[in-house]
Each structure stands twice: as structure tokens, then as C-alpha cells.
XYZ file of C-alpha atoms in Angstrom:
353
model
C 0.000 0.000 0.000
C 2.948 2.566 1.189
C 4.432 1.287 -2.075
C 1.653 2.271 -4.508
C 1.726 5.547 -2.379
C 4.941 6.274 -3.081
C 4.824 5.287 -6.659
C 1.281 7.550 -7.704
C 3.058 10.289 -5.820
C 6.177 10.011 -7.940
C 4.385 9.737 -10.871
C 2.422 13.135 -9.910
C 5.715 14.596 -9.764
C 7.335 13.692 -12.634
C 4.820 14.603 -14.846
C 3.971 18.101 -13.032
C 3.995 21.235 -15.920
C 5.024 23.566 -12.732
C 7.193 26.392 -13.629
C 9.063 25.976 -10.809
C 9.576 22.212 -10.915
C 10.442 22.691 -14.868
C 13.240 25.010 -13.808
C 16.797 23.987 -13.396
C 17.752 23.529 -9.809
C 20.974 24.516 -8.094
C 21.979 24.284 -4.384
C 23.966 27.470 -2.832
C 26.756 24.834 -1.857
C 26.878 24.424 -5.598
C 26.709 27.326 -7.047
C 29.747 28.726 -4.349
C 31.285 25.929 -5.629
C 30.795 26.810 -9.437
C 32.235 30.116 -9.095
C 35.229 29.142 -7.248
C 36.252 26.624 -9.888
C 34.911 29.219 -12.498
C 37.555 31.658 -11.276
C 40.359 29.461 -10.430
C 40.344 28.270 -13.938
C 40.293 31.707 -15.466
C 42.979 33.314 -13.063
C 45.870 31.557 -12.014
C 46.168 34.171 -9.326
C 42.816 33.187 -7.480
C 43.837 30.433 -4.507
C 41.498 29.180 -1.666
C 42.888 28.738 2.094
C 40.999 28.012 4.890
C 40.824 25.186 7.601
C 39.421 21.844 6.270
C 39.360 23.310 2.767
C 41.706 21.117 0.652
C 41.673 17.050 1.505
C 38.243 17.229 3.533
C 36.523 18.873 0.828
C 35.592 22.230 3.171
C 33.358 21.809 6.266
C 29.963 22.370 4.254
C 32.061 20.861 1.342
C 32.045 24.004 -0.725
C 35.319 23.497 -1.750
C 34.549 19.540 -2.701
C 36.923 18.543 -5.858
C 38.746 21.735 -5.818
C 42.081 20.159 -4.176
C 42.048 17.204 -6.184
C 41.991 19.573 -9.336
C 44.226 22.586 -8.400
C 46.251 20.677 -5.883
C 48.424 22.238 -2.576
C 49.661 25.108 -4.307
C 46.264 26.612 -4.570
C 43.554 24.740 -1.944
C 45.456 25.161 1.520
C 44.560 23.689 4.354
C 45.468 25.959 7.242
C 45.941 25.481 11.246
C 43.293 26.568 13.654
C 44.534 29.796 13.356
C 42.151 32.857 12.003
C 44.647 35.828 12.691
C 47.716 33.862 11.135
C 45.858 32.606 7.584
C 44.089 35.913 7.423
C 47.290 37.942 7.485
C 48.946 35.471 5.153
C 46.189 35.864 2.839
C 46.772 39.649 3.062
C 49.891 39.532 2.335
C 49.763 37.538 -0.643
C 47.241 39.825 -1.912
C 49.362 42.641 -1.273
C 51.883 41.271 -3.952
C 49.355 40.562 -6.204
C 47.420 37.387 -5.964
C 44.119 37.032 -4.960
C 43.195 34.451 -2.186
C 39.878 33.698 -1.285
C 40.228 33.192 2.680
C 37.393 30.940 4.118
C 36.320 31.746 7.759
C 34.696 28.420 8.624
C 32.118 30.913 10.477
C 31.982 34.405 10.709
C 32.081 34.211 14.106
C 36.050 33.101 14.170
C 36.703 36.060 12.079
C 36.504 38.274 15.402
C 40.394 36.716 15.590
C 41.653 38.206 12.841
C 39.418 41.415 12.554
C 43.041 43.509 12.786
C 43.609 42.125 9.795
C 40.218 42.335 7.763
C 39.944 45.609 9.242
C 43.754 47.310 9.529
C 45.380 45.239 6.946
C 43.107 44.817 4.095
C 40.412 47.673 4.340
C 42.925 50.783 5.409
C 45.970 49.799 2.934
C 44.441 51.089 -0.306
C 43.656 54.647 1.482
C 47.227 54.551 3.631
C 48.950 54.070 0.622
C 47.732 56.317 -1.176
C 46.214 54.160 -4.022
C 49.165 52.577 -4.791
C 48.629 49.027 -3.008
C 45.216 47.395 -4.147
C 44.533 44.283 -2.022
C 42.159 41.677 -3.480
C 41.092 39.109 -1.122
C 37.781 37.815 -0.586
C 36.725 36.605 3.259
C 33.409 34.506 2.851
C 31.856 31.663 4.563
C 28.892 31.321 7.083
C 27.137 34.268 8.608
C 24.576 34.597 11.169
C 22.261 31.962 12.481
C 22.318 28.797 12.092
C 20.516 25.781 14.722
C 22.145 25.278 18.002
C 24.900 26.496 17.806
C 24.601 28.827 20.558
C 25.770 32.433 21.276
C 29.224 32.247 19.940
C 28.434 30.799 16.354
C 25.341 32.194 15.517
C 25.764 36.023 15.224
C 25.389 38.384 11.835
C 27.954 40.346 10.880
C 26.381 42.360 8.549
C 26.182 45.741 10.712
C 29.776 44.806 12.156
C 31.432 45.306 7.849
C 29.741 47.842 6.818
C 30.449 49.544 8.928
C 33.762 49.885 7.810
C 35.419 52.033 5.047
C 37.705 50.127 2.362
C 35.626 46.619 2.278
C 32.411 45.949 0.497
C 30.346 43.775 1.809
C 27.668 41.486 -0.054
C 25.382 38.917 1.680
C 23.485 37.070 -0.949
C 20.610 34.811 -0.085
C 19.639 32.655 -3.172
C 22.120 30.430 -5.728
C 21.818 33.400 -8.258
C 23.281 35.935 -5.466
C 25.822 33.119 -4.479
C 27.453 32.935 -7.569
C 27.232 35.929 -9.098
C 28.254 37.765 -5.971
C 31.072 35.306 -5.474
C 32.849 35.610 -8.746
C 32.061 39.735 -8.827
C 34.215 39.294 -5.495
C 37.174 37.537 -6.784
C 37.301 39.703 -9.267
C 36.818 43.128 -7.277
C 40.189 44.684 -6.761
C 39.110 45.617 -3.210
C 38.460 43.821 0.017
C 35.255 42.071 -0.177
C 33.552 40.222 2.339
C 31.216 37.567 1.117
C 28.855 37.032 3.697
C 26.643 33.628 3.173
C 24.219 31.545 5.417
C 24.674 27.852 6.521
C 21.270 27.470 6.316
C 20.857 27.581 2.806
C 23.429 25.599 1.321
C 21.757 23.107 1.265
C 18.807 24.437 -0.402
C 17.967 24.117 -4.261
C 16.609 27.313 -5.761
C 15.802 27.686 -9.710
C 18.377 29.262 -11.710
C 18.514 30.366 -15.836
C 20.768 29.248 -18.430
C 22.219 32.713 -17.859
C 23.300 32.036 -14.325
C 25.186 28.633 -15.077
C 27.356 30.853 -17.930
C 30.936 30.743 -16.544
C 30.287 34.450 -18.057
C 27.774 35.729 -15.269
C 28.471 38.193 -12.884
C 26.551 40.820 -10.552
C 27.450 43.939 -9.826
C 28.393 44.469 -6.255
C 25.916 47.356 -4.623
C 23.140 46.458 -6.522
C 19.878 45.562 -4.869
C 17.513 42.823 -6.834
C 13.212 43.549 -6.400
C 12.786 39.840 -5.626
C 8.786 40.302 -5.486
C 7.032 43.701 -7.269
C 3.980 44.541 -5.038
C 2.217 48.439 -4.107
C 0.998 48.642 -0.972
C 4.230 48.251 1.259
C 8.251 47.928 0.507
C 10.190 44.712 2.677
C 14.019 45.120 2.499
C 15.840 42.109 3.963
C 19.183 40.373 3.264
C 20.507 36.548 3.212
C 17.704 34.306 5.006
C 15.746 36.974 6.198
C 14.760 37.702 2.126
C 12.926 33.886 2.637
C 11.325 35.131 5.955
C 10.386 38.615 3.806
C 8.934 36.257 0.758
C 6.962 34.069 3.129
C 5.276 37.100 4.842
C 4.388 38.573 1.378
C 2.877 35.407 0.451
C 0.801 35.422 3.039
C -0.535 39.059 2.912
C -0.888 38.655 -0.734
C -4.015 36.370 0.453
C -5.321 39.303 2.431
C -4.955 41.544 -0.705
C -1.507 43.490 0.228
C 0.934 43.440 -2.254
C 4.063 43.487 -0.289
C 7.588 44.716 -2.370
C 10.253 42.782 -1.149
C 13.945 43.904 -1.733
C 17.276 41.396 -1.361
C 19.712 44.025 -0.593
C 22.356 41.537 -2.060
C 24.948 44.298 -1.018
C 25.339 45.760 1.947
C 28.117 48.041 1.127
C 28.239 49.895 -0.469
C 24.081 50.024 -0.131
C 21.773 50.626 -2.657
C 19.616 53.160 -1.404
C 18.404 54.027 -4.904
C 16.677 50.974 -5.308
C 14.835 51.442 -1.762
C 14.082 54.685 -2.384
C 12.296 54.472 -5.675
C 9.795 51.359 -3.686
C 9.208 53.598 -0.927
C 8.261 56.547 -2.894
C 6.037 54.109 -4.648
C 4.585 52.368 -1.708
C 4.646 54.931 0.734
C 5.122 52.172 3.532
C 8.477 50.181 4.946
C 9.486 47.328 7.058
C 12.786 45.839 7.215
C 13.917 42.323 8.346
C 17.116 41.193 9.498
C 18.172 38.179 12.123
C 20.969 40.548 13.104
C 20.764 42.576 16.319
C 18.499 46.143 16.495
C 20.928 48.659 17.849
C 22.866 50.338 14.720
C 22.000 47.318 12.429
C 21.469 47.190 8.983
C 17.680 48.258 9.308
C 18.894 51.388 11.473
C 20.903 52.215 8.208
C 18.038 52.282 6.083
C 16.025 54.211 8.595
C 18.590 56.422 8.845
C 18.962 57.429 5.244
C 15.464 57.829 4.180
C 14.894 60.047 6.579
C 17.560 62.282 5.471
C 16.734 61.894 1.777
C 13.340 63.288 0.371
C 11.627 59.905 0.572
C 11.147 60.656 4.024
C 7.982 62.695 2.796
C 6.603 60.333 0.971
C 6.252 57.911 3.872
C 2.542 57.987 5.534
C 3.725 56.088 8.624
C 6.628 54.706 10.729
C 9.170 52.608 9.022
C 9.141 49.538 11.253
C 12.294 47.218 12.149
C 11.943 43.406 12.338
C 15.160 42.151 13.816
C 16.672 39.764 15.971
C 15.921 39.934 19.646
C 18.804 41.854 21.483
C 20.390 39.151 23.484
C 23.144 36.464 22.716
C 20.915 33.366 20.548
C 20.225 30.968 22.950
C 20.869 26.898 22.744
C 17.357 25.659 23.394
C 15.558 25.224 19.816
C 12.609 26.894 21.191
C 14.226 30.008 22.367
C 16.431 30.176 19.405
C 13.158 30.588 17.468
C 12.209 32.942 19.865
C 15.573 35.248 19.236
C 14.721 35.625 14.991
C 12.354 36.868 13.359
C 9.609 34.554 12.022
C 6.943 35.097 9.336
C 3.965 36.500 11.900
C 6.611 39.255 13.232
C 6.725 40.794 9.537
C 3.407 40.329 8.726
C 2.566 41.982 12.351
C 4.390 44.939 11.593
C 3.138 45.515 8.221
C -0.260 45.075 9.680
C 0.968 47.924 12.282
C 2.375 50.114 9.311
C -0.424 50.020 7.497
C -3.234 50.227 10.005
C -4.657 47.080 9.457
C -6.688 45.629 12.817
């Protein structure tokens, strides 16, 4: 009986005209993968280090079969030592390659912030234009499940904060690979921030984004879902909780815009601004922390641009509670934001009972 289940259901599937099913798939994992091949095979000067990166494949194996085709040279396994690969990575950017330094979370790359921060970001300016560094730090950002206080934390606010880096923090396969090979090939510091929680995760993707050819542009925001009543900004997994929330106003007849900021810095305000003055409503979403986050930013610079009058109520931050993410699963919930917090506070901006 299970069998015949099984089968019927199977057979539903396979034969299923769905758009979305019809689609090619790609998993983040893979498509971080695809552009780090991509790029090591046009530029000799692109290497990967990072700990567990060469024989175990990487620690979410986004790095798998890159050692066995580039060998030691250029996929180095490092010691458990943040603030000693970072500044060798720096270094050999300084005279002229470009290494692509793997944090295996972000939260490890609070030992060798002197160097993301003093080395890389400040040399271009110090040296008066004449020393470009072109490293890329990426790996896992934010939250991911239980994992606790000290490897669950976004970082987003903490970069972009910071002259001399750009920082992009894509959500879907698209942003993962277009944003990842725009990096390598940025002459500046970037820092590619990406979520665990998504590699996994198979999104559809066009002939155009499997080109070895494609590329975004870094600071450019994507409209992931056109709507009129209210504008949604968000970034890396918060754009799901964002599209989720939409989905479910849409059934109450509110069109919800939703932006994936794809680049947090520099920060396309342009793209914000023209929703807002369109929808005369915002909400941002972020699983990072409330005080000077990324949602402050925006806050921030609308009202000091002329969009400011075009609101007709509060802009309203969805964030992450302001505490350290607890272990228990039901707490950790608790601590991010979840689909009923945005829809509650575009119910709030809007005036809806």
C-alpha cells in the first residue's frame, strides 16, 4: 500500500507542468562551488585557504573537488589559526594574488578582525592608491541551529560599517554565484557574507546564471517580489522570511515589495528609495541585532533623503531579539524573526486591525 503511495506520488511529480519544478535547480553549496572553480580556472592568481578546505573537501564541502583539481599550491589547508591565515592571505594579496580566505564561520573572524579591518580595508587609502589588495573573506554568517551564542551572530552591521571593504550577503544560488565571482574579481576587500542554512537548499536558476560568463554587480539591490501597498528590504535568510510574509498578505490583498539588498556596502539606497516613494510604507527584516543594524541604516537614510515625505507612517524594524541566541531550539526561534513578526508589523504600518 505505502508502495503504490509512493509510486502515484512520484508519478504526480514527474509529470507536473510547474514552472518551478520545470526550472533547473541549483543548491547554494553548488553554485559557491561553481564560481570558485569558475575563477580558479580563469585566473591563475585566485587560490582558496581556509581550515578543512583542501583534503576534507571544506566543512559544508564548498570546496569539494577543488584540491584534487588545483592541488596544494592553490587549496590550503590551514591550522586553527584565524589571525595567522588571514594575514597570510593579506599579504599575498598585497603582492598581487588574490586568495579567497574561508572563515569556517563568521564568528572566528573576530580573531583576525586587525587584519580584515587594519590590513586589508585601510591599505588602499594609507597608501595612497598605490597598493590594491584583493582578497575575498566569505563563509557562514549569522544563524544557524544550536549552535549557541558564539556561532550564531550576523555580521552584517559589524562590515559595513567599515570604510575600504564591500560587503555582499546574498541569499539565493543566483546571489551566491554571481556575488562570489564579482568578489574575486573586485580589486578591493570584499567580504562575502553567506548563510549555513541555505546551502543546502535548491533554488531555480537560468541558463544565464550557469554561464561561466555571469556576474553581478556588487551594490546592486535585486526587487525579488514587485507589489504596491508596502516595501520589505531584507538580506541573506531573512529575504525567505520577507517572501513568506508577502505570500501570506498577498491572500489578504496586500501586495508586499520585497527587496534582497544583495549588497550591503556599499548600499543601494536608490533601489529602496524608488519602492518607498512608490509604496509609501516600509518594514525591514534582518536576524541581526536592532541597535545600529542594517535596518537602522536604512532608517537612517530615508529620513535624510526626500523619501522621508513620501512615507505615511513609521518605518518599522523586524530584527533579531537583542540578546546572545540561545541553545534551546525553542528560544532560538524565539531570538529571529519569524513570518507573523513581519506580517505583524506591516499590519501595524499600514493600520490594518
Amino acid at each position: 500500500m505505502m508502495l503504490a503511495t509512493a509510486a502515484r506520488n512520484l508519478t504526480r511529480r514527474s509529470f507536473s507542468t510547474s514552472k518551478a519544478l520545470a526550472a533547473q535547480q541549483l543548491t547554494v553549496r553548488d553554485a559557491l562551488n561553481a564560481a570558485l572553480d569558475e575563477e580558479m580556472e580563469r585566473d591563475e592568481k585566485v587560490f582558496l585557504l581556509g581550515e578543512e578546505v583542501a583534503q576534507y573537501d571544506g566543512a559544508y564541502k564548498v570546496s569539494r573537488g577543488l584540491w584534487k583539481k588545483y592541488g596544494d599550491k592553490r587549496v590550503i589547508d590551514t591550522p586553527i589559526t584565524e589571525m595567522g591565515f588571514a594575514g597570510i592571505a593579506v599579504g599575498a594579496a598585497m603582492a598581487g594574488l588574490r586568495p579567497v580566505c574561508e572563515f569556517m564561520t563568521f564568528n572566528f573572524s573576530m580573531q583576525a578582525i586587525d587584519q580584515v579591518i587594519n590590513s586589508a580595508a585601510k591599505t588602499f587609502y594609507m597608501s595612497a592608491g598605490t597598493v590594491n589588495v584583493p582578497i575575498v573573506f566569505r563563509g557562514p554568517n549569522g544563524a544557524a541551529a544550536g549552535v549557541a551564542a558564539q556561532h550564531s551572530q550576523c555580521f552584517g552591521a559589524w562590515y559595513s560599517h567599515c570604510p575600504g571593504l564591500k560587503v555582499v550577503s546574498p541569499y539565493d544560488s543566483e546571489d551566491a554565484k554571481g556575488l562570489l565571482k564579482a568578489a574575486i574579481r573586485d580589486p578591493d576587500p570584499v567580504v562575502v557574507l553567506e548563510n549555513e542554512m541555505v546551502y543546502g537548499v535548491s533554488y531555480p536558476v537560468s541558463d544565464q546564471v550557469l554561464d561561466k560568463n555571469f556576474v553581478l554587480p556588487i551594490g546592486k539591490a535585486k526587487i525579488q517580489r514587485a507589489g504596491k501597498h508596502i516595501t520589505i528590504v531584507a538580506h541573506s535568510k531573512a529575504v525567505e522570511t520577507a517572501m513568506l510574509a508577502a505570500n501570506e498578505l498577498a491572500g489578504k490583498g496586500i501586495e508586499a515589495e520585497v527587496i534582497n539588498l544583495r549588497s550591503l556596502r556599499p548600499l543601494d539606497s536608490e533601489t529602496i528609495f524608488k519602492s518607498v516613494q512608490k509604496t509609501h510604507h516600509l518594514v525591514t527584516v534582518e536576524q541581526g541585532w536592532p541597535q545600529s543594524g542594517i535596518g537602522s541604516e536604512i532608517c537612517a537614510r530615508v529620513m535624510e533623503h526626500e523619501t522621508f515625505f513620501h512615507l505615511d507612517a513609521p518605518i518599522w524594524r523586524v530584527t533579531g531579539v537583542d540578546v546572545p541566541m540561545p541553545y534551546a531550539k525553542t528560544l532560538e526561534a524565539a531570538a529571529l524573526p519569524q513570518v507573523p513578526d513581519v506580517v505583524n508589523a506591516v499590519n501595524k504600518v499600514l493600520g490594518v486591525k
